PDB file of C-alpha atoms in Angstrom:
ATOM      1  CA  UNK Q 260      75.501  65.543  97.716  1.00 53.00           C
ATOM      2  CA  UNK Q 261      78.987  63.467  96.942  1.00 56.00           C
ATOM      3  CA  UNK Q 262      81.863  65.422  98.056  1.00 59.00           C
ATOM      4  CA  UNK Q 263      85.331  64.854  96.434  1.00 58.00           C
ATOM      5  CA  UNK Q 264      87.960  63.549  98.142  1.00 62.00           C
ATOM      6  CA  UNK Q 265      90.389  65.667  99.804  1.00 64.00           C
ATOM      7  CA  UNK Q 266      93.660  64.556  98.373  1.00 61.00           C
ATOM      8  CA  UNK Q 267      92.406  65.074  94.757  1.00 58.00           C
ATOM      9  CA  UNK Q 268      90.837  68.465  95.322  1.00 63.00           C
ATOM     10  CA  UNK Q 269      94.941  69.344  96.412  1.00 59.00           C
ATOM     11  CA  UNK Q 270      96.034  67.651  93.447  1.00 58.00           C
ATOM     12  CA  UNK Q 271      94.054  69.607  91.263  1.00 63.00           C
ATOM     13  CA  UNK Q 272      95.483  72.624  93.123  1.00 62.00           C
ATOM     14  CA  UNK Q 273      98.993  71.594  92.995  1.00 59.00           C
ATOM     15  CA  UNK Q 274      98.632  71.043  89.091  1.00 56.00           C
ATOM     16  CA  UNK Q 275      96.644  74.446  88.508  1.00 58.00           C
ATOM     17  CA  UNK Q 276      99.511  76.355  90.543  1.00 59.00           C
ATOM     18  CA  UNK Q 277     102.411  74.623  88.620  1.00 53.00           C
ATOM     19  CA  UNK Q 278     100.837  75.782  85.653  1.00 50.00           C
ATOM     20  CA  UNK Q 279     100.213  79.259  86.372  1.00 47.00           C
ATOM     21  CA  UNK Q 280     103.859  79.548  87.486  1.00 46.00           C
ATOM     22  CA  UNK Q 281     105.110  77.722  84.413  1.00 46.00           C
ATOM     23  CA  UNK Q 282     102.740  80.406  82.190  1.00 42.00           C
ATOM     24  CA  UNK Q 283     104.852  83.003  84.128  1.00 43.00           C
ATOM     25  CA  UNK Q 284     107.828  82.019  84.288  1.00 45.00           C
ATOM     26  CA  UNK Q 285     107.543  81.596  79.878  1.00 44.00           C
ATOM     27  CA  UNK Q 286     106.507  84.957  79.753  1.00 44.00           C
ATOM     28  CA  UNK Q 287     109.059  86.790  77.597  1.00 38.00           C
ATOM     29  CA  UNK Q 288     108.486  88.788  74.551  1.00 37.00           C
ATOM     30  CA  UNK Q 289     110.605  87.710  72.122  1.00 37.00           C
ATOM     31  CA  UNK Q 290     113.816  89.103  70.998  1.00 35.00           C
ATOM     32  CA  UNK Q 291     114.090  91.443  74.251  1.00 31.00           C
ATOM     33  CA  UNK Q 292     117.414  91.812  75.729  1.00 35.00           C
ATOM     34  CA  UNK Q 293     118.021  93.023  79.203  1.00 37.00           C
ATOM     35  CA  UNK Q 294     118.130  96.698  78.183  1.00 40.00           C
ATOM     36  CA  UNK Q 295     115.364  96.188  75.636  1.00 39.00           C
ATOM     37  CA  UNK Q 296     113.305  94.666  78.706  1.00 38.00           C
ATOM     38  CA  UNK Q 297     113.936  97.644  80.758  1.00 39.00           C
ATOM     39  CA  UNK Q 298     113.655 100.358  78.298  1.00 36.00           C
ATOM     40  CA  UNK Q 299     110.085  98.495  77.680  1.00 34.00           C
ATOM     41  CA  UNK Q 300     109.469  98.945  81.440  1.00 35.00           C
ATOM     42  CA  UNK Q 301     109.934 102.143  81.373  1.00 37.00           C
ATOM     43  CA  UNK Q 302     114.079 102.149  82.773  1.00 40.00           C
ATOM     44  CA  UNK Q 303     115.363 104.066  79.806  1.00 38.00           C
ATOM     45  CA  UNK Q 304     113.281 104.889  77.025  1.00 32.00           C
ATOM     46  CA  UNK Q 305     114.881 107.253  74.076  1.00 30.00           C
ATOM     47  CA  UNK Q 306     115.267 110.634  75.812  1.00 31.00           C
ATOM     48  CA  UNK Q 307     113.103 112.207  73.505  1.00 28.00           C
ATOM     49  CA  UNK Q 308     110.086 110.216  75.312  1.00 27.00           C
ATOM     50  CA  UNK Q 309     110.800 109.904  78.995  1.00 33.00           C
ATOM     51  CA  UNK Q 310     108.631 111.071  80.921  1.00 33.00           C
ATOM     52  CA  UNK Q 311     109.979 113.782  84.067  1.00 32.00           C
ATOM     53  CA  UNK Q 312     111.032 111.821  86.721  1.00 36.00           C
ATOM     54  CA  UNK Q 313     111.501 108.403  84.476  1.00 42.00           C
ATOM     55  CA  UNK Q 314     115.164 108.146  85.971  1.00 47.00           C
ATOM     56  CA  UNK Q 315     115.930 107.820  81.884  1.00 47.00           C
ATOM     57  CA  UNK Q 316     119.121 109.460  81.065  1.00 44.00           C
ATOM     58  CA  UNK Q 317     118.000 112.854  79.196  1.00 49.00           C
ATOM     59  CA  UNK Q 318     119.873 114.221  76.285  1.00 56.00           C
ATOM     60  CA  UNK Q 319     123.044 116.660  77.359  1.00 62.00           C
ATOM     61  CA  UNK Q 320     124.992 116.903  80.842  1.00 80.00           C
ATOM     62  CA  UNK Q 321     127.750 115.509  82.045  1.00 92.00           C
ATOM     63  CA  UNK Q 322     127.444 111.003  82.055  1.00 95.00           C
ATOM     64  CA  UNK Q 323     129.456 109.520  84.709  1.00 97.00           C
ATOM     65  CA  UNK Q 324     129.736 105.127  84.465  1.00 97.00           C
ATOM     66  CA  UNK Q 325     129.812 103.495  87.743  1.00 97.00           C
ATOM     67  CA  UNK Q 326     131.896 100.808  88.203  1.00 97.00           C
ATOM     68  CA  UNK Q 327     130.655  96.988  87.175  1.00 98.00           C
ATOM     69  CA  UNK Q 328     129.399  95.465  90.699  1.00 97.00           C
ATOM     70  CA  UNK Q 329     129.296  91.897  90.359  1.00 96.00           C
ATOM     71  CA  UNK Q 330     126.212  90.243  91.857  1.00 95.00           C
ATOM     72  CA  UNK Q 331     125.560  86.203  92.620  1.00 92.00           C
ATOM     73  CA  UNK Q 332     122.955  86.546  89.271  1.00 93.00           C
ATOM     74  CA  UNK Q 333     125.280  88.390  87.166  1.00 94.00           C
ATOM     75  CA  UNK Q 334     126.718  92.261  87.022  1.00 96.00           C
ATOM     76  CA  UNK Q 335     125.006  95.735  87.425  1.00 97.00           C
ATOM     77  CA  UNK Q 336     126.476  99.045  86.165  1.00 97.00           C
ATOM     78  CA  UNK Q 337     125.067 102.445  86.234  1.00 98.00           C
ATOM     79  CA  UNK Q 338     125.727 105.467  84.369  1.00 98.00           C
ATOM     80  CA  UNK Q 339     124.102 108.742  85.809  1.00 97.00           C
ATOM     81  CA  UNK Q 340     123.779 111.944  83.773  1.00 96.00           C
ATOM     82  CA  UNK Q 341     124.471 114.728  86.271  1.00 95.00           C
ATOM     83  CA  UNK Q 342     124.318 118.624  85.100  1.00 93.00           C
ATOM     84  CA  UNK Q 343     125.120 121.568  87.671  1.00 91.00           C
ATOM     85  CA  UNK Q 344     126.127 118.527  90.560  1.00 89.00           C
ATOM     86  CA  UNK Q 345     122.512 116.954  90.035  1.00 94.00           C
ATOM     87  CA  UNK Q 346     122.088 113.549  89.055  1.00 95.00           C
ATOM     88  CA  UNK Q 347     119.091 114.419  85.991  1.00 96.00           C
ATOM     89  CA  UNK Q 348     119.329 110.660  85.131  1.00 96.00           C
ATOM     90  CA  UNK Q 349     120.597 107.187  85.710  1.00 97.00           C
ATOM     91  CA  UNK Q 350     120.385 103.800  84.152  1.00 97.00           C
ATOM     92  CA  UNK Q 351     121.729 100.358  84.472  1.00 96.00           C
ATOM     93  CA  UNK Q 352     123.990  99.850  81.279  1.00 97.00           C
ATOM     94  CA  UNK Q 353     123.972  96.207  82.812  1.00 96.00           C
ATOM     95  CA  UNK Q 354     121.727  94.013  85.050  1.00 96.00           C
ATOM     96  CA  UNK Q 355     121.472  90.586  85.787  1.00 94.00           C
ATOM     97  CA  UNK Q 356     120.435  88.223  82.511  1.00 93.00           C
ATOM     98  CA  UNK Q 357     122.034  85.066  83.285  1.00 90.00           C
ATOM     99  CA  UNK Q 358     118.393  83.395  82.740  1.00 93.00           C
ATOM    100  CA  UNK Q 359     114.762  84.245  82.509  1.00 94.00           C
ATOM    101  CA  UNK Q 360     114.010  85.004  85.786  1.00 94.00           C
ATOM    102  CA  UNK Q 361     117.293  87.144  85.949  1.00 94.00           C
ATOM    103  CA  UNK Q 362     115.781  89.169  82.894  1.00 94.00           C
ATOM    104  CA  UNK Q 363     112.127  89.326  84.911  1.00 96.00           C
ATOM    105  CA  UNK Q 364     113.598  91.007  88.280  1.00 96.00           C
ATOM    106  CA  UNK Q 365     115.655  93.153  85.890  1.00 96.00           C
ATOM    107  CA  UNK Q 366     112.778  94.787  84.207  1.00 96.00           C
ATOM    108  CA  UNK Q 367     111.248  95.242  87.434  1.00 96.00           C
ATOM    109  CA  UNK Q 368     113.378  96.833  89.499  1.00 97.00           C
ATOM    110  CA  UNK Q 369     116.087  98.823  87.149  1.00 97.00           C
ATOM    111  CA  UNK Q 370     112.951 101.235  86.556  1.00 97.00           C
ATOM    112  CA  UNK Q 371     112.179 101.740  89.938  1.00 97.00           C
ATOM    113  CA  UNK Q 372     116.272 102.023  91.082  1.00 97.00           C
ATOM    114  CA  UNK Q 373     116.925 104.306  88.739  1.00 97.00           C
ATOM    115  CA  UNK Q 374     113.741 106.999  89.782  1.00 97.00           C
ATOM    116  CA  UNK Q 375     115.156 106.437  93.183  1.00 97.00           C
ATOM    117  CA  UNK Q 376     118.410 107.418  92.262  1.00 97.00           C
ATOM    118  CA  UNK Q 377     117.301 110.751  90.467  1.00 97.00           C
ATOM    119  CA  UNK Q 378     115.056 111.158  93.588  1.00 97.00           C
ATOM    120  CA  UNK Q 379     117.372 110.739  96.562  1.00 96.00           C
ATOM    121  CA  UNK Q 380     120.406 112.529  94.338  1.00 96.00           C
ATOM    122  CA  UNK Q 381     122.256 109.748  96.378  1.00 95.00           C
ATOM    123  CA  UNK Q 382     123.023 106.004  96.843  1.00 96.00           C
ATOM    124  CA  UNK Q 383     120.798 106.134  99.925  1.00 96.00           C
ATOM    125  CA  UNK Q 384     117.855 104.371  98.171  1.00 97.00           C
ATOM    126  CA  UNK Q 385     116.071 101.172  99.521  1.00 96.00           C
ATOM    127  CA  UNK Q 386     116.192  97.998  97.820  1.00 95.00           C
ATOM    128  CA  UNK Q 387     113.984  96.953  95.671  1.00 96.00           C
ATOM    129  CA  UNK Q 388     111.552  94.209  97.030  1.00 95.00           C
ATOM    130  CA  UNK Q 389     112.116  90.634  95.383  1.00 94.00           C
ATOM    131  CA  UNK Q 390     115.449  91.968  93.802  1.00 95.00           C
ATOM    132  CA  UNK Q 391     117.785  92.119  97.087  1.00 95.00           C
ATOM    133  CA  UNK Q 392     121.196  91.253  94.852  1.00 95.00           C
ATOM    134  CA  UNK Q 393     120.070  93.575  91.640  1.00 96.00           C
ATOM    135  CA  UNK Q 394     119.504  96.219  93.877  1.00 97.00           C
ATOM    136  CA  UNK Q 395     122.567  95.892  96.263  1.00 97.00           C
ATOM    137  CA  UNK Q 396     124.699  95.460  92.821  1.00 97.00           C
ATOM    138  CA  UNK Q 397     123.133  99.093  91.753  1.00 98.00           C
ATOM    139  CA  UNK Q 398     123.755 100.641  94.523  1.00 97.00           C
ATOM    140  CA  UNK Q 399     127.183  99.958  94.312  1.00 97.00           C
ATOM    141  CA  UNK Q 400     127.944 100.810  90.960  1.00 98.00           C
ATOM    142  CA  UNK Q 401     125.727 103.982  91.855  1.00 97.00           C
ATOM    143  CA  UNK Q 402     128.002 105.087  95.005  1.00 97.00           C
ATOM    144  CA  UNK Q 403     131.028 104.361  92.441  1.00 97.00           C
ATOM    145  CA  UNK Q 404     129.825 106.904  89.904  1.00 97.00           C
ATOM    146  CA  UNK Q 405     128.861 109.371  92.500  1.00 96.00           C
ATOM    147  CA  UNK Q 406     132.229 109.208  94.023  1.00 96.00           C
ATOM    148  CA  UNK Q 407     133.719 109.590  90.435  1.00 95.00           C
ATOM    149  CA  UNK Q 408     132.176 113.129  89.941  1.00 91.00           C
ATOM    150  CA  UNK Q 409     133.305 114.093  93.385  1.00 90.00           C
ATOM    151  CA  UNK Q 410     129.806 114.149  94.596  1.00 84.00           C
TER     152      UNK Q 410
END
């Protein structure tokens, strides 16, 4: 049995890993902004349609905007809905969009910041793995609007 050589079985790796990164880093639907990329991840669908829990902003109750936290991949802001001192939603007005992979962290973590928010009815919420300066840029903006409605 003739065994291939061992350089050209890790060139045929190398090339088959640059192309499954290249396949995922082109993975955008087209047309979808920022918000349009969360809202499709679930970060803040129409309030008719989110789902309890969703960290969408519902429809009524007070909306407080955090201020704009500036992060090394662009700016996060957060406006929470809050009725009787709870926060009942939050979203990220802005996040990070400076390039592709900006946009792909985005849509993956605004989701899962802003359920944490309406979950911890704080700023104490872990970062979001893979999105350390998105998440520390939320947080921010989060503590600012809590602070704004004396919370």
């Amino acid at each position: 049995m003739k065994r291939k050589h061992p350089l050209l079985r890790m060139m045929i790796a190398v090339a088959g890993t640059t192309s499954a990164v290249a396949l995922l880093l082109t993975l955008k639907q087209p047309g979808t902004t920022v918000a349009g990329a969360a809202s499709q991840a679930g970060g803040a669908p129409p309030a008719a349609s989110a789902p309890a829990g969703s960290g969408a902003v519902p429809a009524g109750g007070e909306t407080v905007l955090g201020d704009e936290a500036d992060t090394q991949f662009g700016p996060v802001q957060v406006e929470l809905t809050l009725s009787d001192g709870r926060i009942t939603g939050a979203r990220a007005v802005k996040a990070p969009s400076s390039d592709a992979n900006s946009r792909k962290i985005a849509a993956d973590a605004v989701p899962k910041l802003n359920q944490a928010a309406v979950a911890a009815q704080s700023a104490e919420i872990d970062a979001v793995s893979g999105a350390t300066y998105t998440s520390q840029g939320y947080i921010r903006s989060l503590q600012s609007a809590l602070d704004k409605a004396g919370l």
